[in-house]
XYZ file of C-alpha atoms in Angstrom:
540
model
C 8.034 4.213 22.896
C 7.630 3.774 19.148
C 3.860 4.230 18.871
C 1.622 7.296 19.034
C -0.057 6.373 22.297
C -0.314 7.969 25.718
C -0.669 4.980 28.001
C -1.092 1.302 27.309
C -4.250 0.996 29.419
C -6.108 3.817 27.662
C -5.394 3.186 23.973
C -8.833 1.728 23.197
C -10.990 4.321 24.956
C -8.937 7.219 23.586
C -9.071 5.773 20.079
C -12.837 5.308 20.259
C -13.316 8.865 21.487
C -11.172 10.180 18.645
C -13.306 8.304 16.130
C -16.512 9.610 17.719
C -15.285 13.207 17.647
C -14.662 12.842 13.901
C -17.984 11.122 13.124
C -19.984 14.272 12.554
C -22.378 13.345 15.327
C -23.490 10.132 13.628
C -22.125 7.929 16.404
C -22.131 7.883 20.186
C -21.120 5.526 22.984
C -22.626 4.078 26.113
C -21.598 5.551 29.428
C -19.538 2.711 30.852
C -15.842 3.433 30.338
C -13.492 1.731 30.734
C -15.231 -1.633 31.169
C -18.129 -1.077 28.775
C -16.942 0.235 25.418
C -19.951 0.210 23.066
C -20.271 2.409 19.967
C -23.846 2.976 18.755
C -25.727 4.765 15.999
C -27.191 8.077 17.129
C -29.934 7.868 14.480
C -31.213 4.421 15.464
C -34.967 4.107 16.081
C -35.192 0.356 16.894
C -37.746 -0.201 14.132
C -35.668 -2.834 12.344
C -33.418 -5.755 13.225
C -30.331 -4.531 15.060
C -26.921 -5.867 14.037
C -24.360 -6.036 16.834
C -20.786 -7.174 16.361
C -17.495 -6.658 18.123
C -14.536 -8.350 19.701
C -11.024 -7.389 20.638
C -9.684 -4.020 19.510
C -6.575 -3.657 17.356
C -8.448 -4.515 14.156
C -9.561 -0.988 13.339
C -11.610 0.132 11.517
C -13.341 -3.088 12.581
C -15.629 -3.147 14.367
C -16.680 0.338 15.479
C -15.752 1.847 12.117
C -18.600 -0.050 10.463
C -21.360 1.194 12.745
C -23.870 3.190 10.736
C -26.809 3.034 8.363
C -26.724 -0.090 6.235
C -24.227 -1.977 8.380
C -23.844 -2.406 12.145
C -26.120 -0.860 14.733
C -23.582 -1.201 17.544
C -20.064 -2.496 18.114
C -18.852 -3.872 21.432
C -15.107 -3.281 21.844
C -12.745 -5.243 24.051
C -9.191 -4.369 24.932
C -6.529 -5.029 22.295
C -6.983 -8.614 21.055
C -9.243 -9.413 24.039
C -12.944 -10.220 23.958
C -15.329 -7.735 25.583
C -17.040 -8.795 28.792
C -20.504 -10.341 29.059
C -21.831 -7.152 30.656
C -20.455 -5.029 27.818
C -22.074 -7.230 25.172
C -25.351 -7.314 27.083
C -25.306 -3.523 27.386
C -24.833 -3.257 23.625
C -27.734 -5.614 22.927
C -30.132 -3.871 25.295
C -29.193 -0.412 24.054
C -30.254 -1.016 20.442
C -32.718 -3.917 20.361
C -36.404 -3.320 19.791
C -39.301 -5.613 18.898
C -37.661 -6.654 15.618
C -34.837 -8.322 17.555
C -31.067 -8.418 17.340
C -28.536 -10.425 15.330
C -25.110 -10.930 16.933
C -22.273 -11.406 14.419
C -19.036 -12.635 15.924
C -15.831 -14.229 14.779
C -14.952 -17.757 15.772
C -12.735 -17.213 18.811
C -13.375 -18.861 22.165
C -13.580 -15.633 24.165
C -16.060 -14.072 21.759
C -18.203 -17.195 21.603
C -18.410 -17.421 25.378
C -18.986 -13.751 26.174
C -21.372 -13.022 23.305
C -23.125 -16.361 23.847
C -23.793 -15.794 27.535
C -24.882 -12.205 26.886
C -27.345 -13.487 24.287
C -28.808 -15.944 26.800
C -29.203 -13.209 29.411
C -30.897 -10.941 26.870
C -33.286 -13.724 25.888
C -34.110 -14.276 29.555
C -35.082 -10.619 29.712
C -37.500 -11.113 26.848
C -35.403 -9.918 23.896
C -35.297 -11.756 20.563
C -31.647 -12.500 19.839
C -29.950 -14.738 17.297
C -26.206 -15.311 16.929
C -24.072 -16.270 13.922
C -20.365 -17.152 13.967
C -17.988 -16.289 11.141
C -15.364 -18.985 10.485
C -14.002 -18.049 7.063
C -10.301 -18.908 7.547
C -9.153 -21.719 5.206
C -5.489 -21.660 6.240
C -5.644 -24.565 8.683
C -8.241 -27.036 7.385
C -7.257 -29.721 9.883
C -8.272 -27.742 12.971
C -11.835 -28.316 14.255
C -12.677 -24.606 14.640
C -11.710 -22.312 11.747
C -10.880 -18.754 12.764
C -12.944 -15.712 11.846
C -11.217 -13.184 9.612
C -12.060 -10.318 7.261
C -14.900 -12.261 5.653
C -16.966 -10.971 8.581
C -17.134 -7.619 6.782
C -19.075 -9.176 3.914
C -21.504 -10.583 6.488
C -21.906 -7.122 8.016
C -22.544 -5.569 4.605
C -24.956 -8.065 3.072
C -26.857 -8.867 6.266
C -26.870 -5.145 7.098
C -28.512 -4.415 3.751
C -31.133 -7.088 4.436
C -31.916 -5.478 7.789
C -32.099 -2.060 6.139
C -34.658 -3.499 3.714
C -36.859 -4.322 6.710
C -36.414 -8.102 6.700
C -37.313 -9.913 9.910
C -34.800 -11.473 12.281
C -35.040 -14.986 10.850
C -34.523 -13.696 7.307
C -31.561 -11.506 8.265
C -29.967 -14.396 10.191
C -30.521 -16.679 7.201
C -28.763 -14.195 4.898
C -25.842 -13.974 7.331
C -25.552 -17.755 7.612
C -25.558 -18.137 3.829
C -22.734 -15.591 3.471
C -20.759 -17.314 6.236
C -21.151 -20.669 4.502
C -19.779 -19.258 1.260
C -16.990 -16.890 2.232
C -13.352 -18.075 2.317
C -10.353 -16.066 3.535
C -6.603 -16.469 3.755
C -3.845 -13.952 4.416
C -0.096 -13.478 4.162
C 2.298 -11.175 5.988
C 5.947 -10.182 5.999
C 5.960 -9.638 9.772
C 3.842 -10.010 12.876
C 2.220 -7.104 14.711
C 3.051 -4.740 17.559
C 0.738 -4.849 20.562
C 0.692 -1.397 22.242
C 3.446 -1.134 24.811
C 5.168 -4.360 23.705
C 7.968 -5.302 21.346
C 7.140 -6.856 18.001
C 7.727 -10.615 17.886
C 10.422 -11.443 15.322
C 9.094 -14.801 14.221
C 9.201 -14.488 10.445
C 12.635 -15.020 8.917
C 14.267 -12.397 6.735
C 13.270 -12.849 3.087
C 10.217 -14.912 4.035
C 6.497 -14.365 4.443
C 4.034 -16.306 6.547
C 1.012 -17.779 4.820
C -2.234 -18.070 6.746
C -1.300 -16.273 9.959
C -4.134 -14.987 12.137
C -5.239 -11.432 12.827
C -3.708 -11.578 16.317
C -0.377 -12.777 14.960
C -1.154 -16.484 15.442
C 1.070 -18.780 13.359
C -0.165 -19.780 9.925
C 0.504 -22.768 7.701
C 4.140 -22.130 6.855
C 6.829 -19.607 6.154
C 7.584 -19.315 2.457
C 10.246 -17.524 0.457
C 9.107 -14.036 -0.477
C 10.086 -13.043 -3.995
C 7.457 -10.627 -5.276
C 3.874 -9.416 -4.958
C 2.963 -11.654 -7.894
C 4.244 -14.784 -6.181
C 2.688 -13.798 -2.854
C -0.722 -13.371 -4.447
C -0.306 -16.631 -6.338
C 0.267 -18.546 -3.117
C -2.874 -17.013 -1.613
C -5.093 -17.506 -4.658
C -3.868 -21.071 -5.185
C -5.302 -21.873 -1.760
C -8.541 -20.022 -2.466
C -8.945 -21.707 -5.857
C -9.259 -25.165 -4.329
C -12.927 -26.109 -4.618
C -13.930 -22.648 -5.860
C -17.151 -22.638 -7.870
C -17.548 -21.067 -11.307
C -20.086 -18.547 -9.985
C -19.271 -14.825 -10.026
C -17.500 -13.761 -6.838
C -16.849 -10.672 -4.781
C -13.274 -10.318 -3.545
C -12.458 -8.350 -0.411
C -8.812 -7.268 -0.446
C -7.868 -6.337 3.110
C -4.813 -4.412 4.297
C -3.682 -5.934 7.603
C -2.566 -2.518 8.800
C 1.046 -1.885 7.844
C 1.028 -2.274 4.075
C 1.320 0.898 2.003
C -1.391 1.886 -0.440
C 1.182 1.610 -3.225
C 1.745 -2.059 -2.353
C -1.989 -2.693 -2.007
C -2.559 -1.328 -5.508
C -0.015 -3.802 -6.866
C -1.693 -6.632 -4.963
C -5.097 -5.612 -6.367
C -3.661 -5.803 -9.866
C -2.176 -9.234 -9.182
C -5.462 -10.466 -7.711
C -7.336 -9.414 -10.846
C -4.701 -11.155 -13.019
C -4.543 -14.304 -10.885
C -5.968 -17.759 -11.554
C -9.204 -16.758 -9.795
C -9.373 -13.322 -11.421
C -11.851 -14.312 -14.119
C -14.366 -15.304 -11.446
C -14.099 -12.003 -9.566
C -16.901 -9.686 -10.670
C -16.733 -7.303 -7.720
C -13.907 -6.030 -5.537
C -14.057 -4.404 -2.109
C -10.859 -2.496 -1.397
C -7.945 -2.610 -1.358
C -8.390 -1.003 2.042
C -7.715 -1.518 5.742
C -10.916 -3.262 6.844
C -9.942 -5.795 9.505
C -6.384 -5.051 10.481
C -3.935 -6.624 12.892
C -2.445 -3.421 14.313
C 0.588 -2.664 12.083
C 1.030 -6.045 10.407
C 2.608 -5.697 6.956
C 0.338 -8.109 5.189
C -2.918 -8.604 3.361
C -5.794 -11.029 3.168
C -8.206 -12.001 0.415
C -11.796 -13.073 1.020
C -13.878 -14.609 -1.762
C -17.649 -15.044 -1.746
C -19.887 -16.358 -4.556
C -22.697 -13.871 -5.149
C -26.082 -13.827 -6.872
C -27.929 -10.789 -8.208
C -29.513 -10.035 -4.825
C -26.136 -10.149 -3.092
C -24.760 -7.805 -5.729
C -27.575 -5.331 -5.156
C -26.907 -5.458 -1.420
C -23.200 -4.922 -1.954
C -23.980 -1.841 -4.028
C -26.363 -0.372 -1.459
C -24.970 2.878 -0.055
C -23.994 2.912 3.618
C -22.941 5.685 5.984
C -19.743 4.277 7.599
C -16.851 5.967 5.754
C -14.566 3.012 6.503
C -16.531 0.911 4.006
C -14.785 1.554 0.657
C -17.655 0.319 -1.507
C -17.916 -2.653 -3.821
C -17.005 -1.972 -7.439
C -17.168 -4.047 -10.574
C -13.816 -5.315 -11.802
C -13.426 -3.969 -15.318
C -10.790 -3.949 -18.014
C -8.429 -0.993 -17.782
C -9.568 1.938 -19.912
C -6.651 3.334 -21.908
C -7.113 6.732 -23.544
C -4.773 8.165 -26.174
C -2.173 10.726 -25.138
C -3.039 14.125 -26.668
C -1.183 14.715 -29.936
C 0.431 17.866 -28.561
C 2.287 15.816 -25.940
C 3.737 13.307 -28.376
C 7.292 14.281 -29.232
C 8.606 14.113 -32.749
C 10.314 10.804 -33.401
C 13.882 10.966 -34.698
C 15.058 8.574 -37.387
C 17.102 5.738 -35.828
C 20.678 5.386 -36.995
C 23.611 3.161 -36.118
C 26.848 4.089 -34.353
C 28.372 1.110 -32.491
C 30.837 3.172 -30.446
C 28.212 5.600 -29.146
C 25.801 2.749 -28.459
C 28.450 0.917 -26.424
C 29.293 4.128 -24.509
C 25.654 4.857 -23.646
C 25.098 1.245 -22.691
C 28.070 1.417 -20.307
C 26.731 4.646 -18.732
C 23.340 3.024 -18.157
C 24.905 -0.101 -16.662
C 26.939 2.038 -14.241
C 23.788 3.822 -13.064
C 22.085 0.484 -12.502
C 25.069 -0.787 -10.496
C 24.955 2.240 -8.183
C 21.193 2.138 -7.513
C 21.325 0.698 -3.984
C 24.383 2.745 -2.975
C 22.733 6.004 -4.009
C 19.403 5.094 -2.408
C 21.160 4.369 0.886
C 23.028 7.679 0.700
C 19.851 9.593 -0.170
C 18.004 7.970 2.749
C 20.368 9.734 5.151
C 19.067 13.136 4.114
C 16.161 12.558 1.737
C 13.587 9.999 0.736
C 15.972 7.345 -0.509
C 15.076 7.331 -4.201
C 17.968 8.982 -6.068
C 19.409 5.651 -7.172
C 16.019 4.310 -8.230
C 15.198 7.480 -10.175
C 18.452 7.313 -12.150
C 18.163 3.546 -12.588
C 14.658 3.944 -14.007
C 16.018 6.397 -16.583
C 18.862 4.007 -17.401
C 16.500 1.073 -17.939
C 14.310 3.133 -20.239
C 17.278 4.306 -22.293
C 18.562 0.747 -22.642
C 15.199 -0.294 -24.053
C 15.271 2.382 -26.771
C 18.971 2.486 -27.663
C 18.386 0.990 -31.104
C 15.624 3.524 -31.769
C 17.899 6.524 -31.192
C 19.682 8.577 -33.910
C 23.084 7.375 -32.713
C 24.983 8.565 -35.783
C 23.848 12.197 -35.422
C 25.223 13.746 -32.238
C 22.881 16.763 -32.148
C 19.778 14.668 -32.841
C 20.924 12.100 -30.299
C 21.108 14.722 -27.548
C 17.616 15.965 -28.440
C 16.216 12.440 -28.482
C 17.771 11.605 -25.108
C 16.363 14.805 -23.609
C 12.903 13.998 -24.947
C 13.096 10.436 -23.622
C 14.124 11.581 -20.138
C 11.369 14.210 -20.084
C 8.805 11.486 -20.810
C 10.076 8.682 -18.630
C 12.217 9.943 -15.764
C 9.994 12.411 -13.944
C 10.882 14.451 -10.881
C 13.220 17.431 -10.829
C 16.177 15.292 -11.909
C 14.351 14.172 -15.045
C 13.473 17.726 -16.036
C 16.973 19.053 -15.375
C 18.688 16.290 -17.324
C 16.209 16.724 -20.186
C 17.100 20.432 -20.287
C 20.806 19.507 -20.142
C 20.679 17.186 -23.145
C 18.341 19.353 -25.236
C 20.587 22.392 -24.718
C 23.603 20.259 -25.573
C 21.812 19.241 -28.753
C 21.214 22.878 -29.705
C 24.892 23.684 -29.191
C 25.971 20.612 -31.148
C 23.700 21.566 -34.042
C 25.463 24.963 -34.172
C 28.883 23.326 -34.537
C 30.063 22.849 -30.938
C 32.227 19.818 -30.257
C 31.179 17.207 -27.677
C 32.766 18.846 -24.635
C 31.558 22.313 -25.617
C 28.034 20.970 -26.137
C 28.026 19.325 -22.717
C 29.173 22.530 -21.052
C 26.437 24.432 -22.869
C 23.941 21.930 -21.551
C 25.265 22.450 -18.028
C 25.003 26.230 -18.341
C 21.358 25.990 -19.431
C 20.567 23.539 -16.631
C 22.060 25.930 -14.075
C 20.181 28.855 -15.583
C 16.797 27.097 -15.373
C 17.383 25.161 -12.143
C 19.030 27.996 -10.259
C 21.819 25.912 -8.690
C 25.495 26.841 -8.753
C 28.778 25.613 -7.376
C 28.671 25.244 -3.595
C 24.893 24.848 -3.447
C 25.164 21.108 -2.648
C 23.698 19.575 -5.809
C 24.977 17.446 -8.673
C 26.425 20.671 -10.119
C 29.238 20.468 -7.539
C 30.547 17.321 -9.247
C 29.303 17.817 -12.807
C 30.719 21.309 -13.312
C 34.357 20.476 -12.389
C 34.147 17.171 -14.267
C 33.086 18.852 -17.524
C 35.685 21.609 -17.064
C 38.378 18.902 -16.746
C 37.056 16.729 -19.556
C 39.324 18.350 -22.171
C 42.249 16.796 -20.251
C 40.735 13.318 -20.419
C 38.335 11.057 -18.557
C 40.801 10.380 -15.716
C 41.095 14.080 -14.871
C 37.334 14.453 -15.155
C 36.780 11.536 -12.751
C 39.206 13.011 -10.193
C 37.492 16.404 -10.443
C 34.037 14.846 -10.038
C 35.148 12.884 -6.978
C 36.679 15.957 -5.342
C 33.517 17.932 -6.019
C 31.236 15.229 -4.670
C 33.297 14.736 -1.504
C 33.302 18.473 -0.863
C 29.512 18.438 -0.572
C 29.804 16.481 2.691
C 31.165 19.659 4.280
C 28.340 21.835 2.928
C 25.666 21.709 5.611
C 23.435 24.455 4.221
C 22.102 23.486 0.809
C 20.868 26.432 -1.253
C 19.109 24.543 -4.034
C 17.527 21.195 -4.728
C 15.643 18.955 -2.333
C 18.428 19.120 0.280
C 17.575 22.788 0.815
C 14.467 21.568 2.681
C 16.543 19.414 5.053
C 18.052 20.489 8.384
C 21.791 21.110 8.371
C 22.544 18.443 10.983
C 20.986 15.811 8.703
C 23.299 16.767 5.831
C 26.628 16.971 7.648
C 29.099 14.265 6.719
C 27.116 12.870 3.773
C 27.864 13.492 0.112
C 25.018 14.922 -1.916
C 23.429 11.921 -3.717
C 23.252 13.709 -7.089
C 26.899 14.729 -6.903
C 27.854 11.226 -5.793
C 26.004 9.800 -8.801
C 28.080 11.978 -11.141
C 31.329 10.948 -9.412
C 30.493 7.241 -9.562
C 29.556 7.534 -13.229
C 32.815 9.200 -14.207
C 34.856 6.794 -12.070
C 33.143 3.869 -13.750
C 33.898 5.312 -17.192
C 37.519 5.818 -16.131
C 37.796 2.119 -15.257
C 36.478 1.261 -18.703
């Protein structure tokens, strides 16, 4: 089992109960488990139009996560990707509907249309005022007669929910919902499908590809396309959305389909704002998981043209914490770095041999990025190669701005650059190393003496010594052997790095937080980086 579940047949009820326990008493449920799974507002007084939505589970936080003041009054939950029964929907309607009536908001899937539709007819026969609207915002497959309902439903919940909160009557609230449905357009993209609880993930999407326009239950989309970058992925999505898009201001809802990291979603938000439709986006909702597809590593974008009243309704505060809010898209505010942080700039100078040497060192670090990341992933978080490669790229950019002809100033400048750009413990330690080397060089030490002085200061501040399973285990013997030449230094670095594979109890660095059995048989990534660097320099 690769999911945090207890049993396949209880995932929905247990998940609902977990959400209710964490709701602070705002929400409750009807007594009908397991067949009737209806989440309701505990503060509802039936004095306004009730909004009821729902459908299959697996799209959390939709739909139950949006029950609360200003949005839904109740959510009727089915099993994973399965419509709730007629009785469950009817129970939800009857539980919350007063004289003002009830608006059902459902997505355009056959099961939902049938079950919600029949429940609405039964409620009407009992004397309740019920209207139903169907969200069909998917633009991926324009040739099919019935467009699917996707994350655009959340904009219907929000704007129609605000209208109901204002006290509008049923006809007016339904009219608002229908207008939003007519205007909203959605399309998504994913790098994989999704995992239904208790089942294996379908491997339909080829390696190095993404699927454009797939559904929130993993249904096939338009096509599989080559995946190159977040920028290109967003371009493919926005190119589709741009077709026939009006010049009116729009709200964009950027939805995480469940398995995309927040780091990735931030990049996608930036690309959306910079895209061909970016100038028409005045408001953004998200990026956030709003209507997910279990653990699908993808995203969707919904666009809706808005007027001033829509904007006011988008801004209206609501109680469901799953709603991230709608915020104006603004230019990035850039504030100056405090003067005290700005390091003194050295005067650039030329030294072709040193420039070529530093350039070669940086190129070697870039070449080893994937190797070191893979090694670090065995006992850490897999970023050693990327951290060093980032430093190398930054140094390459500023090589011509460095005081290459003055060894002491060069060390200081490199230390300052690493302190600014590299980050992490490695960045600080290497900054200390080069700055201390610069101090020694300024006092008359030759190159090898200066480097050893830098090492001594780094050990003093960092606290690591030989045998502690850090880069020191390769760097110390390499610098001790450097007087005999680069070949001897490379051999010493390799021997030191390989010896770390036998050290299962790290006493310093990040490996000291890792269990011994995870370290056994793997070279320390920092020590391996030193060995690879010296071996590369040996080859020339």
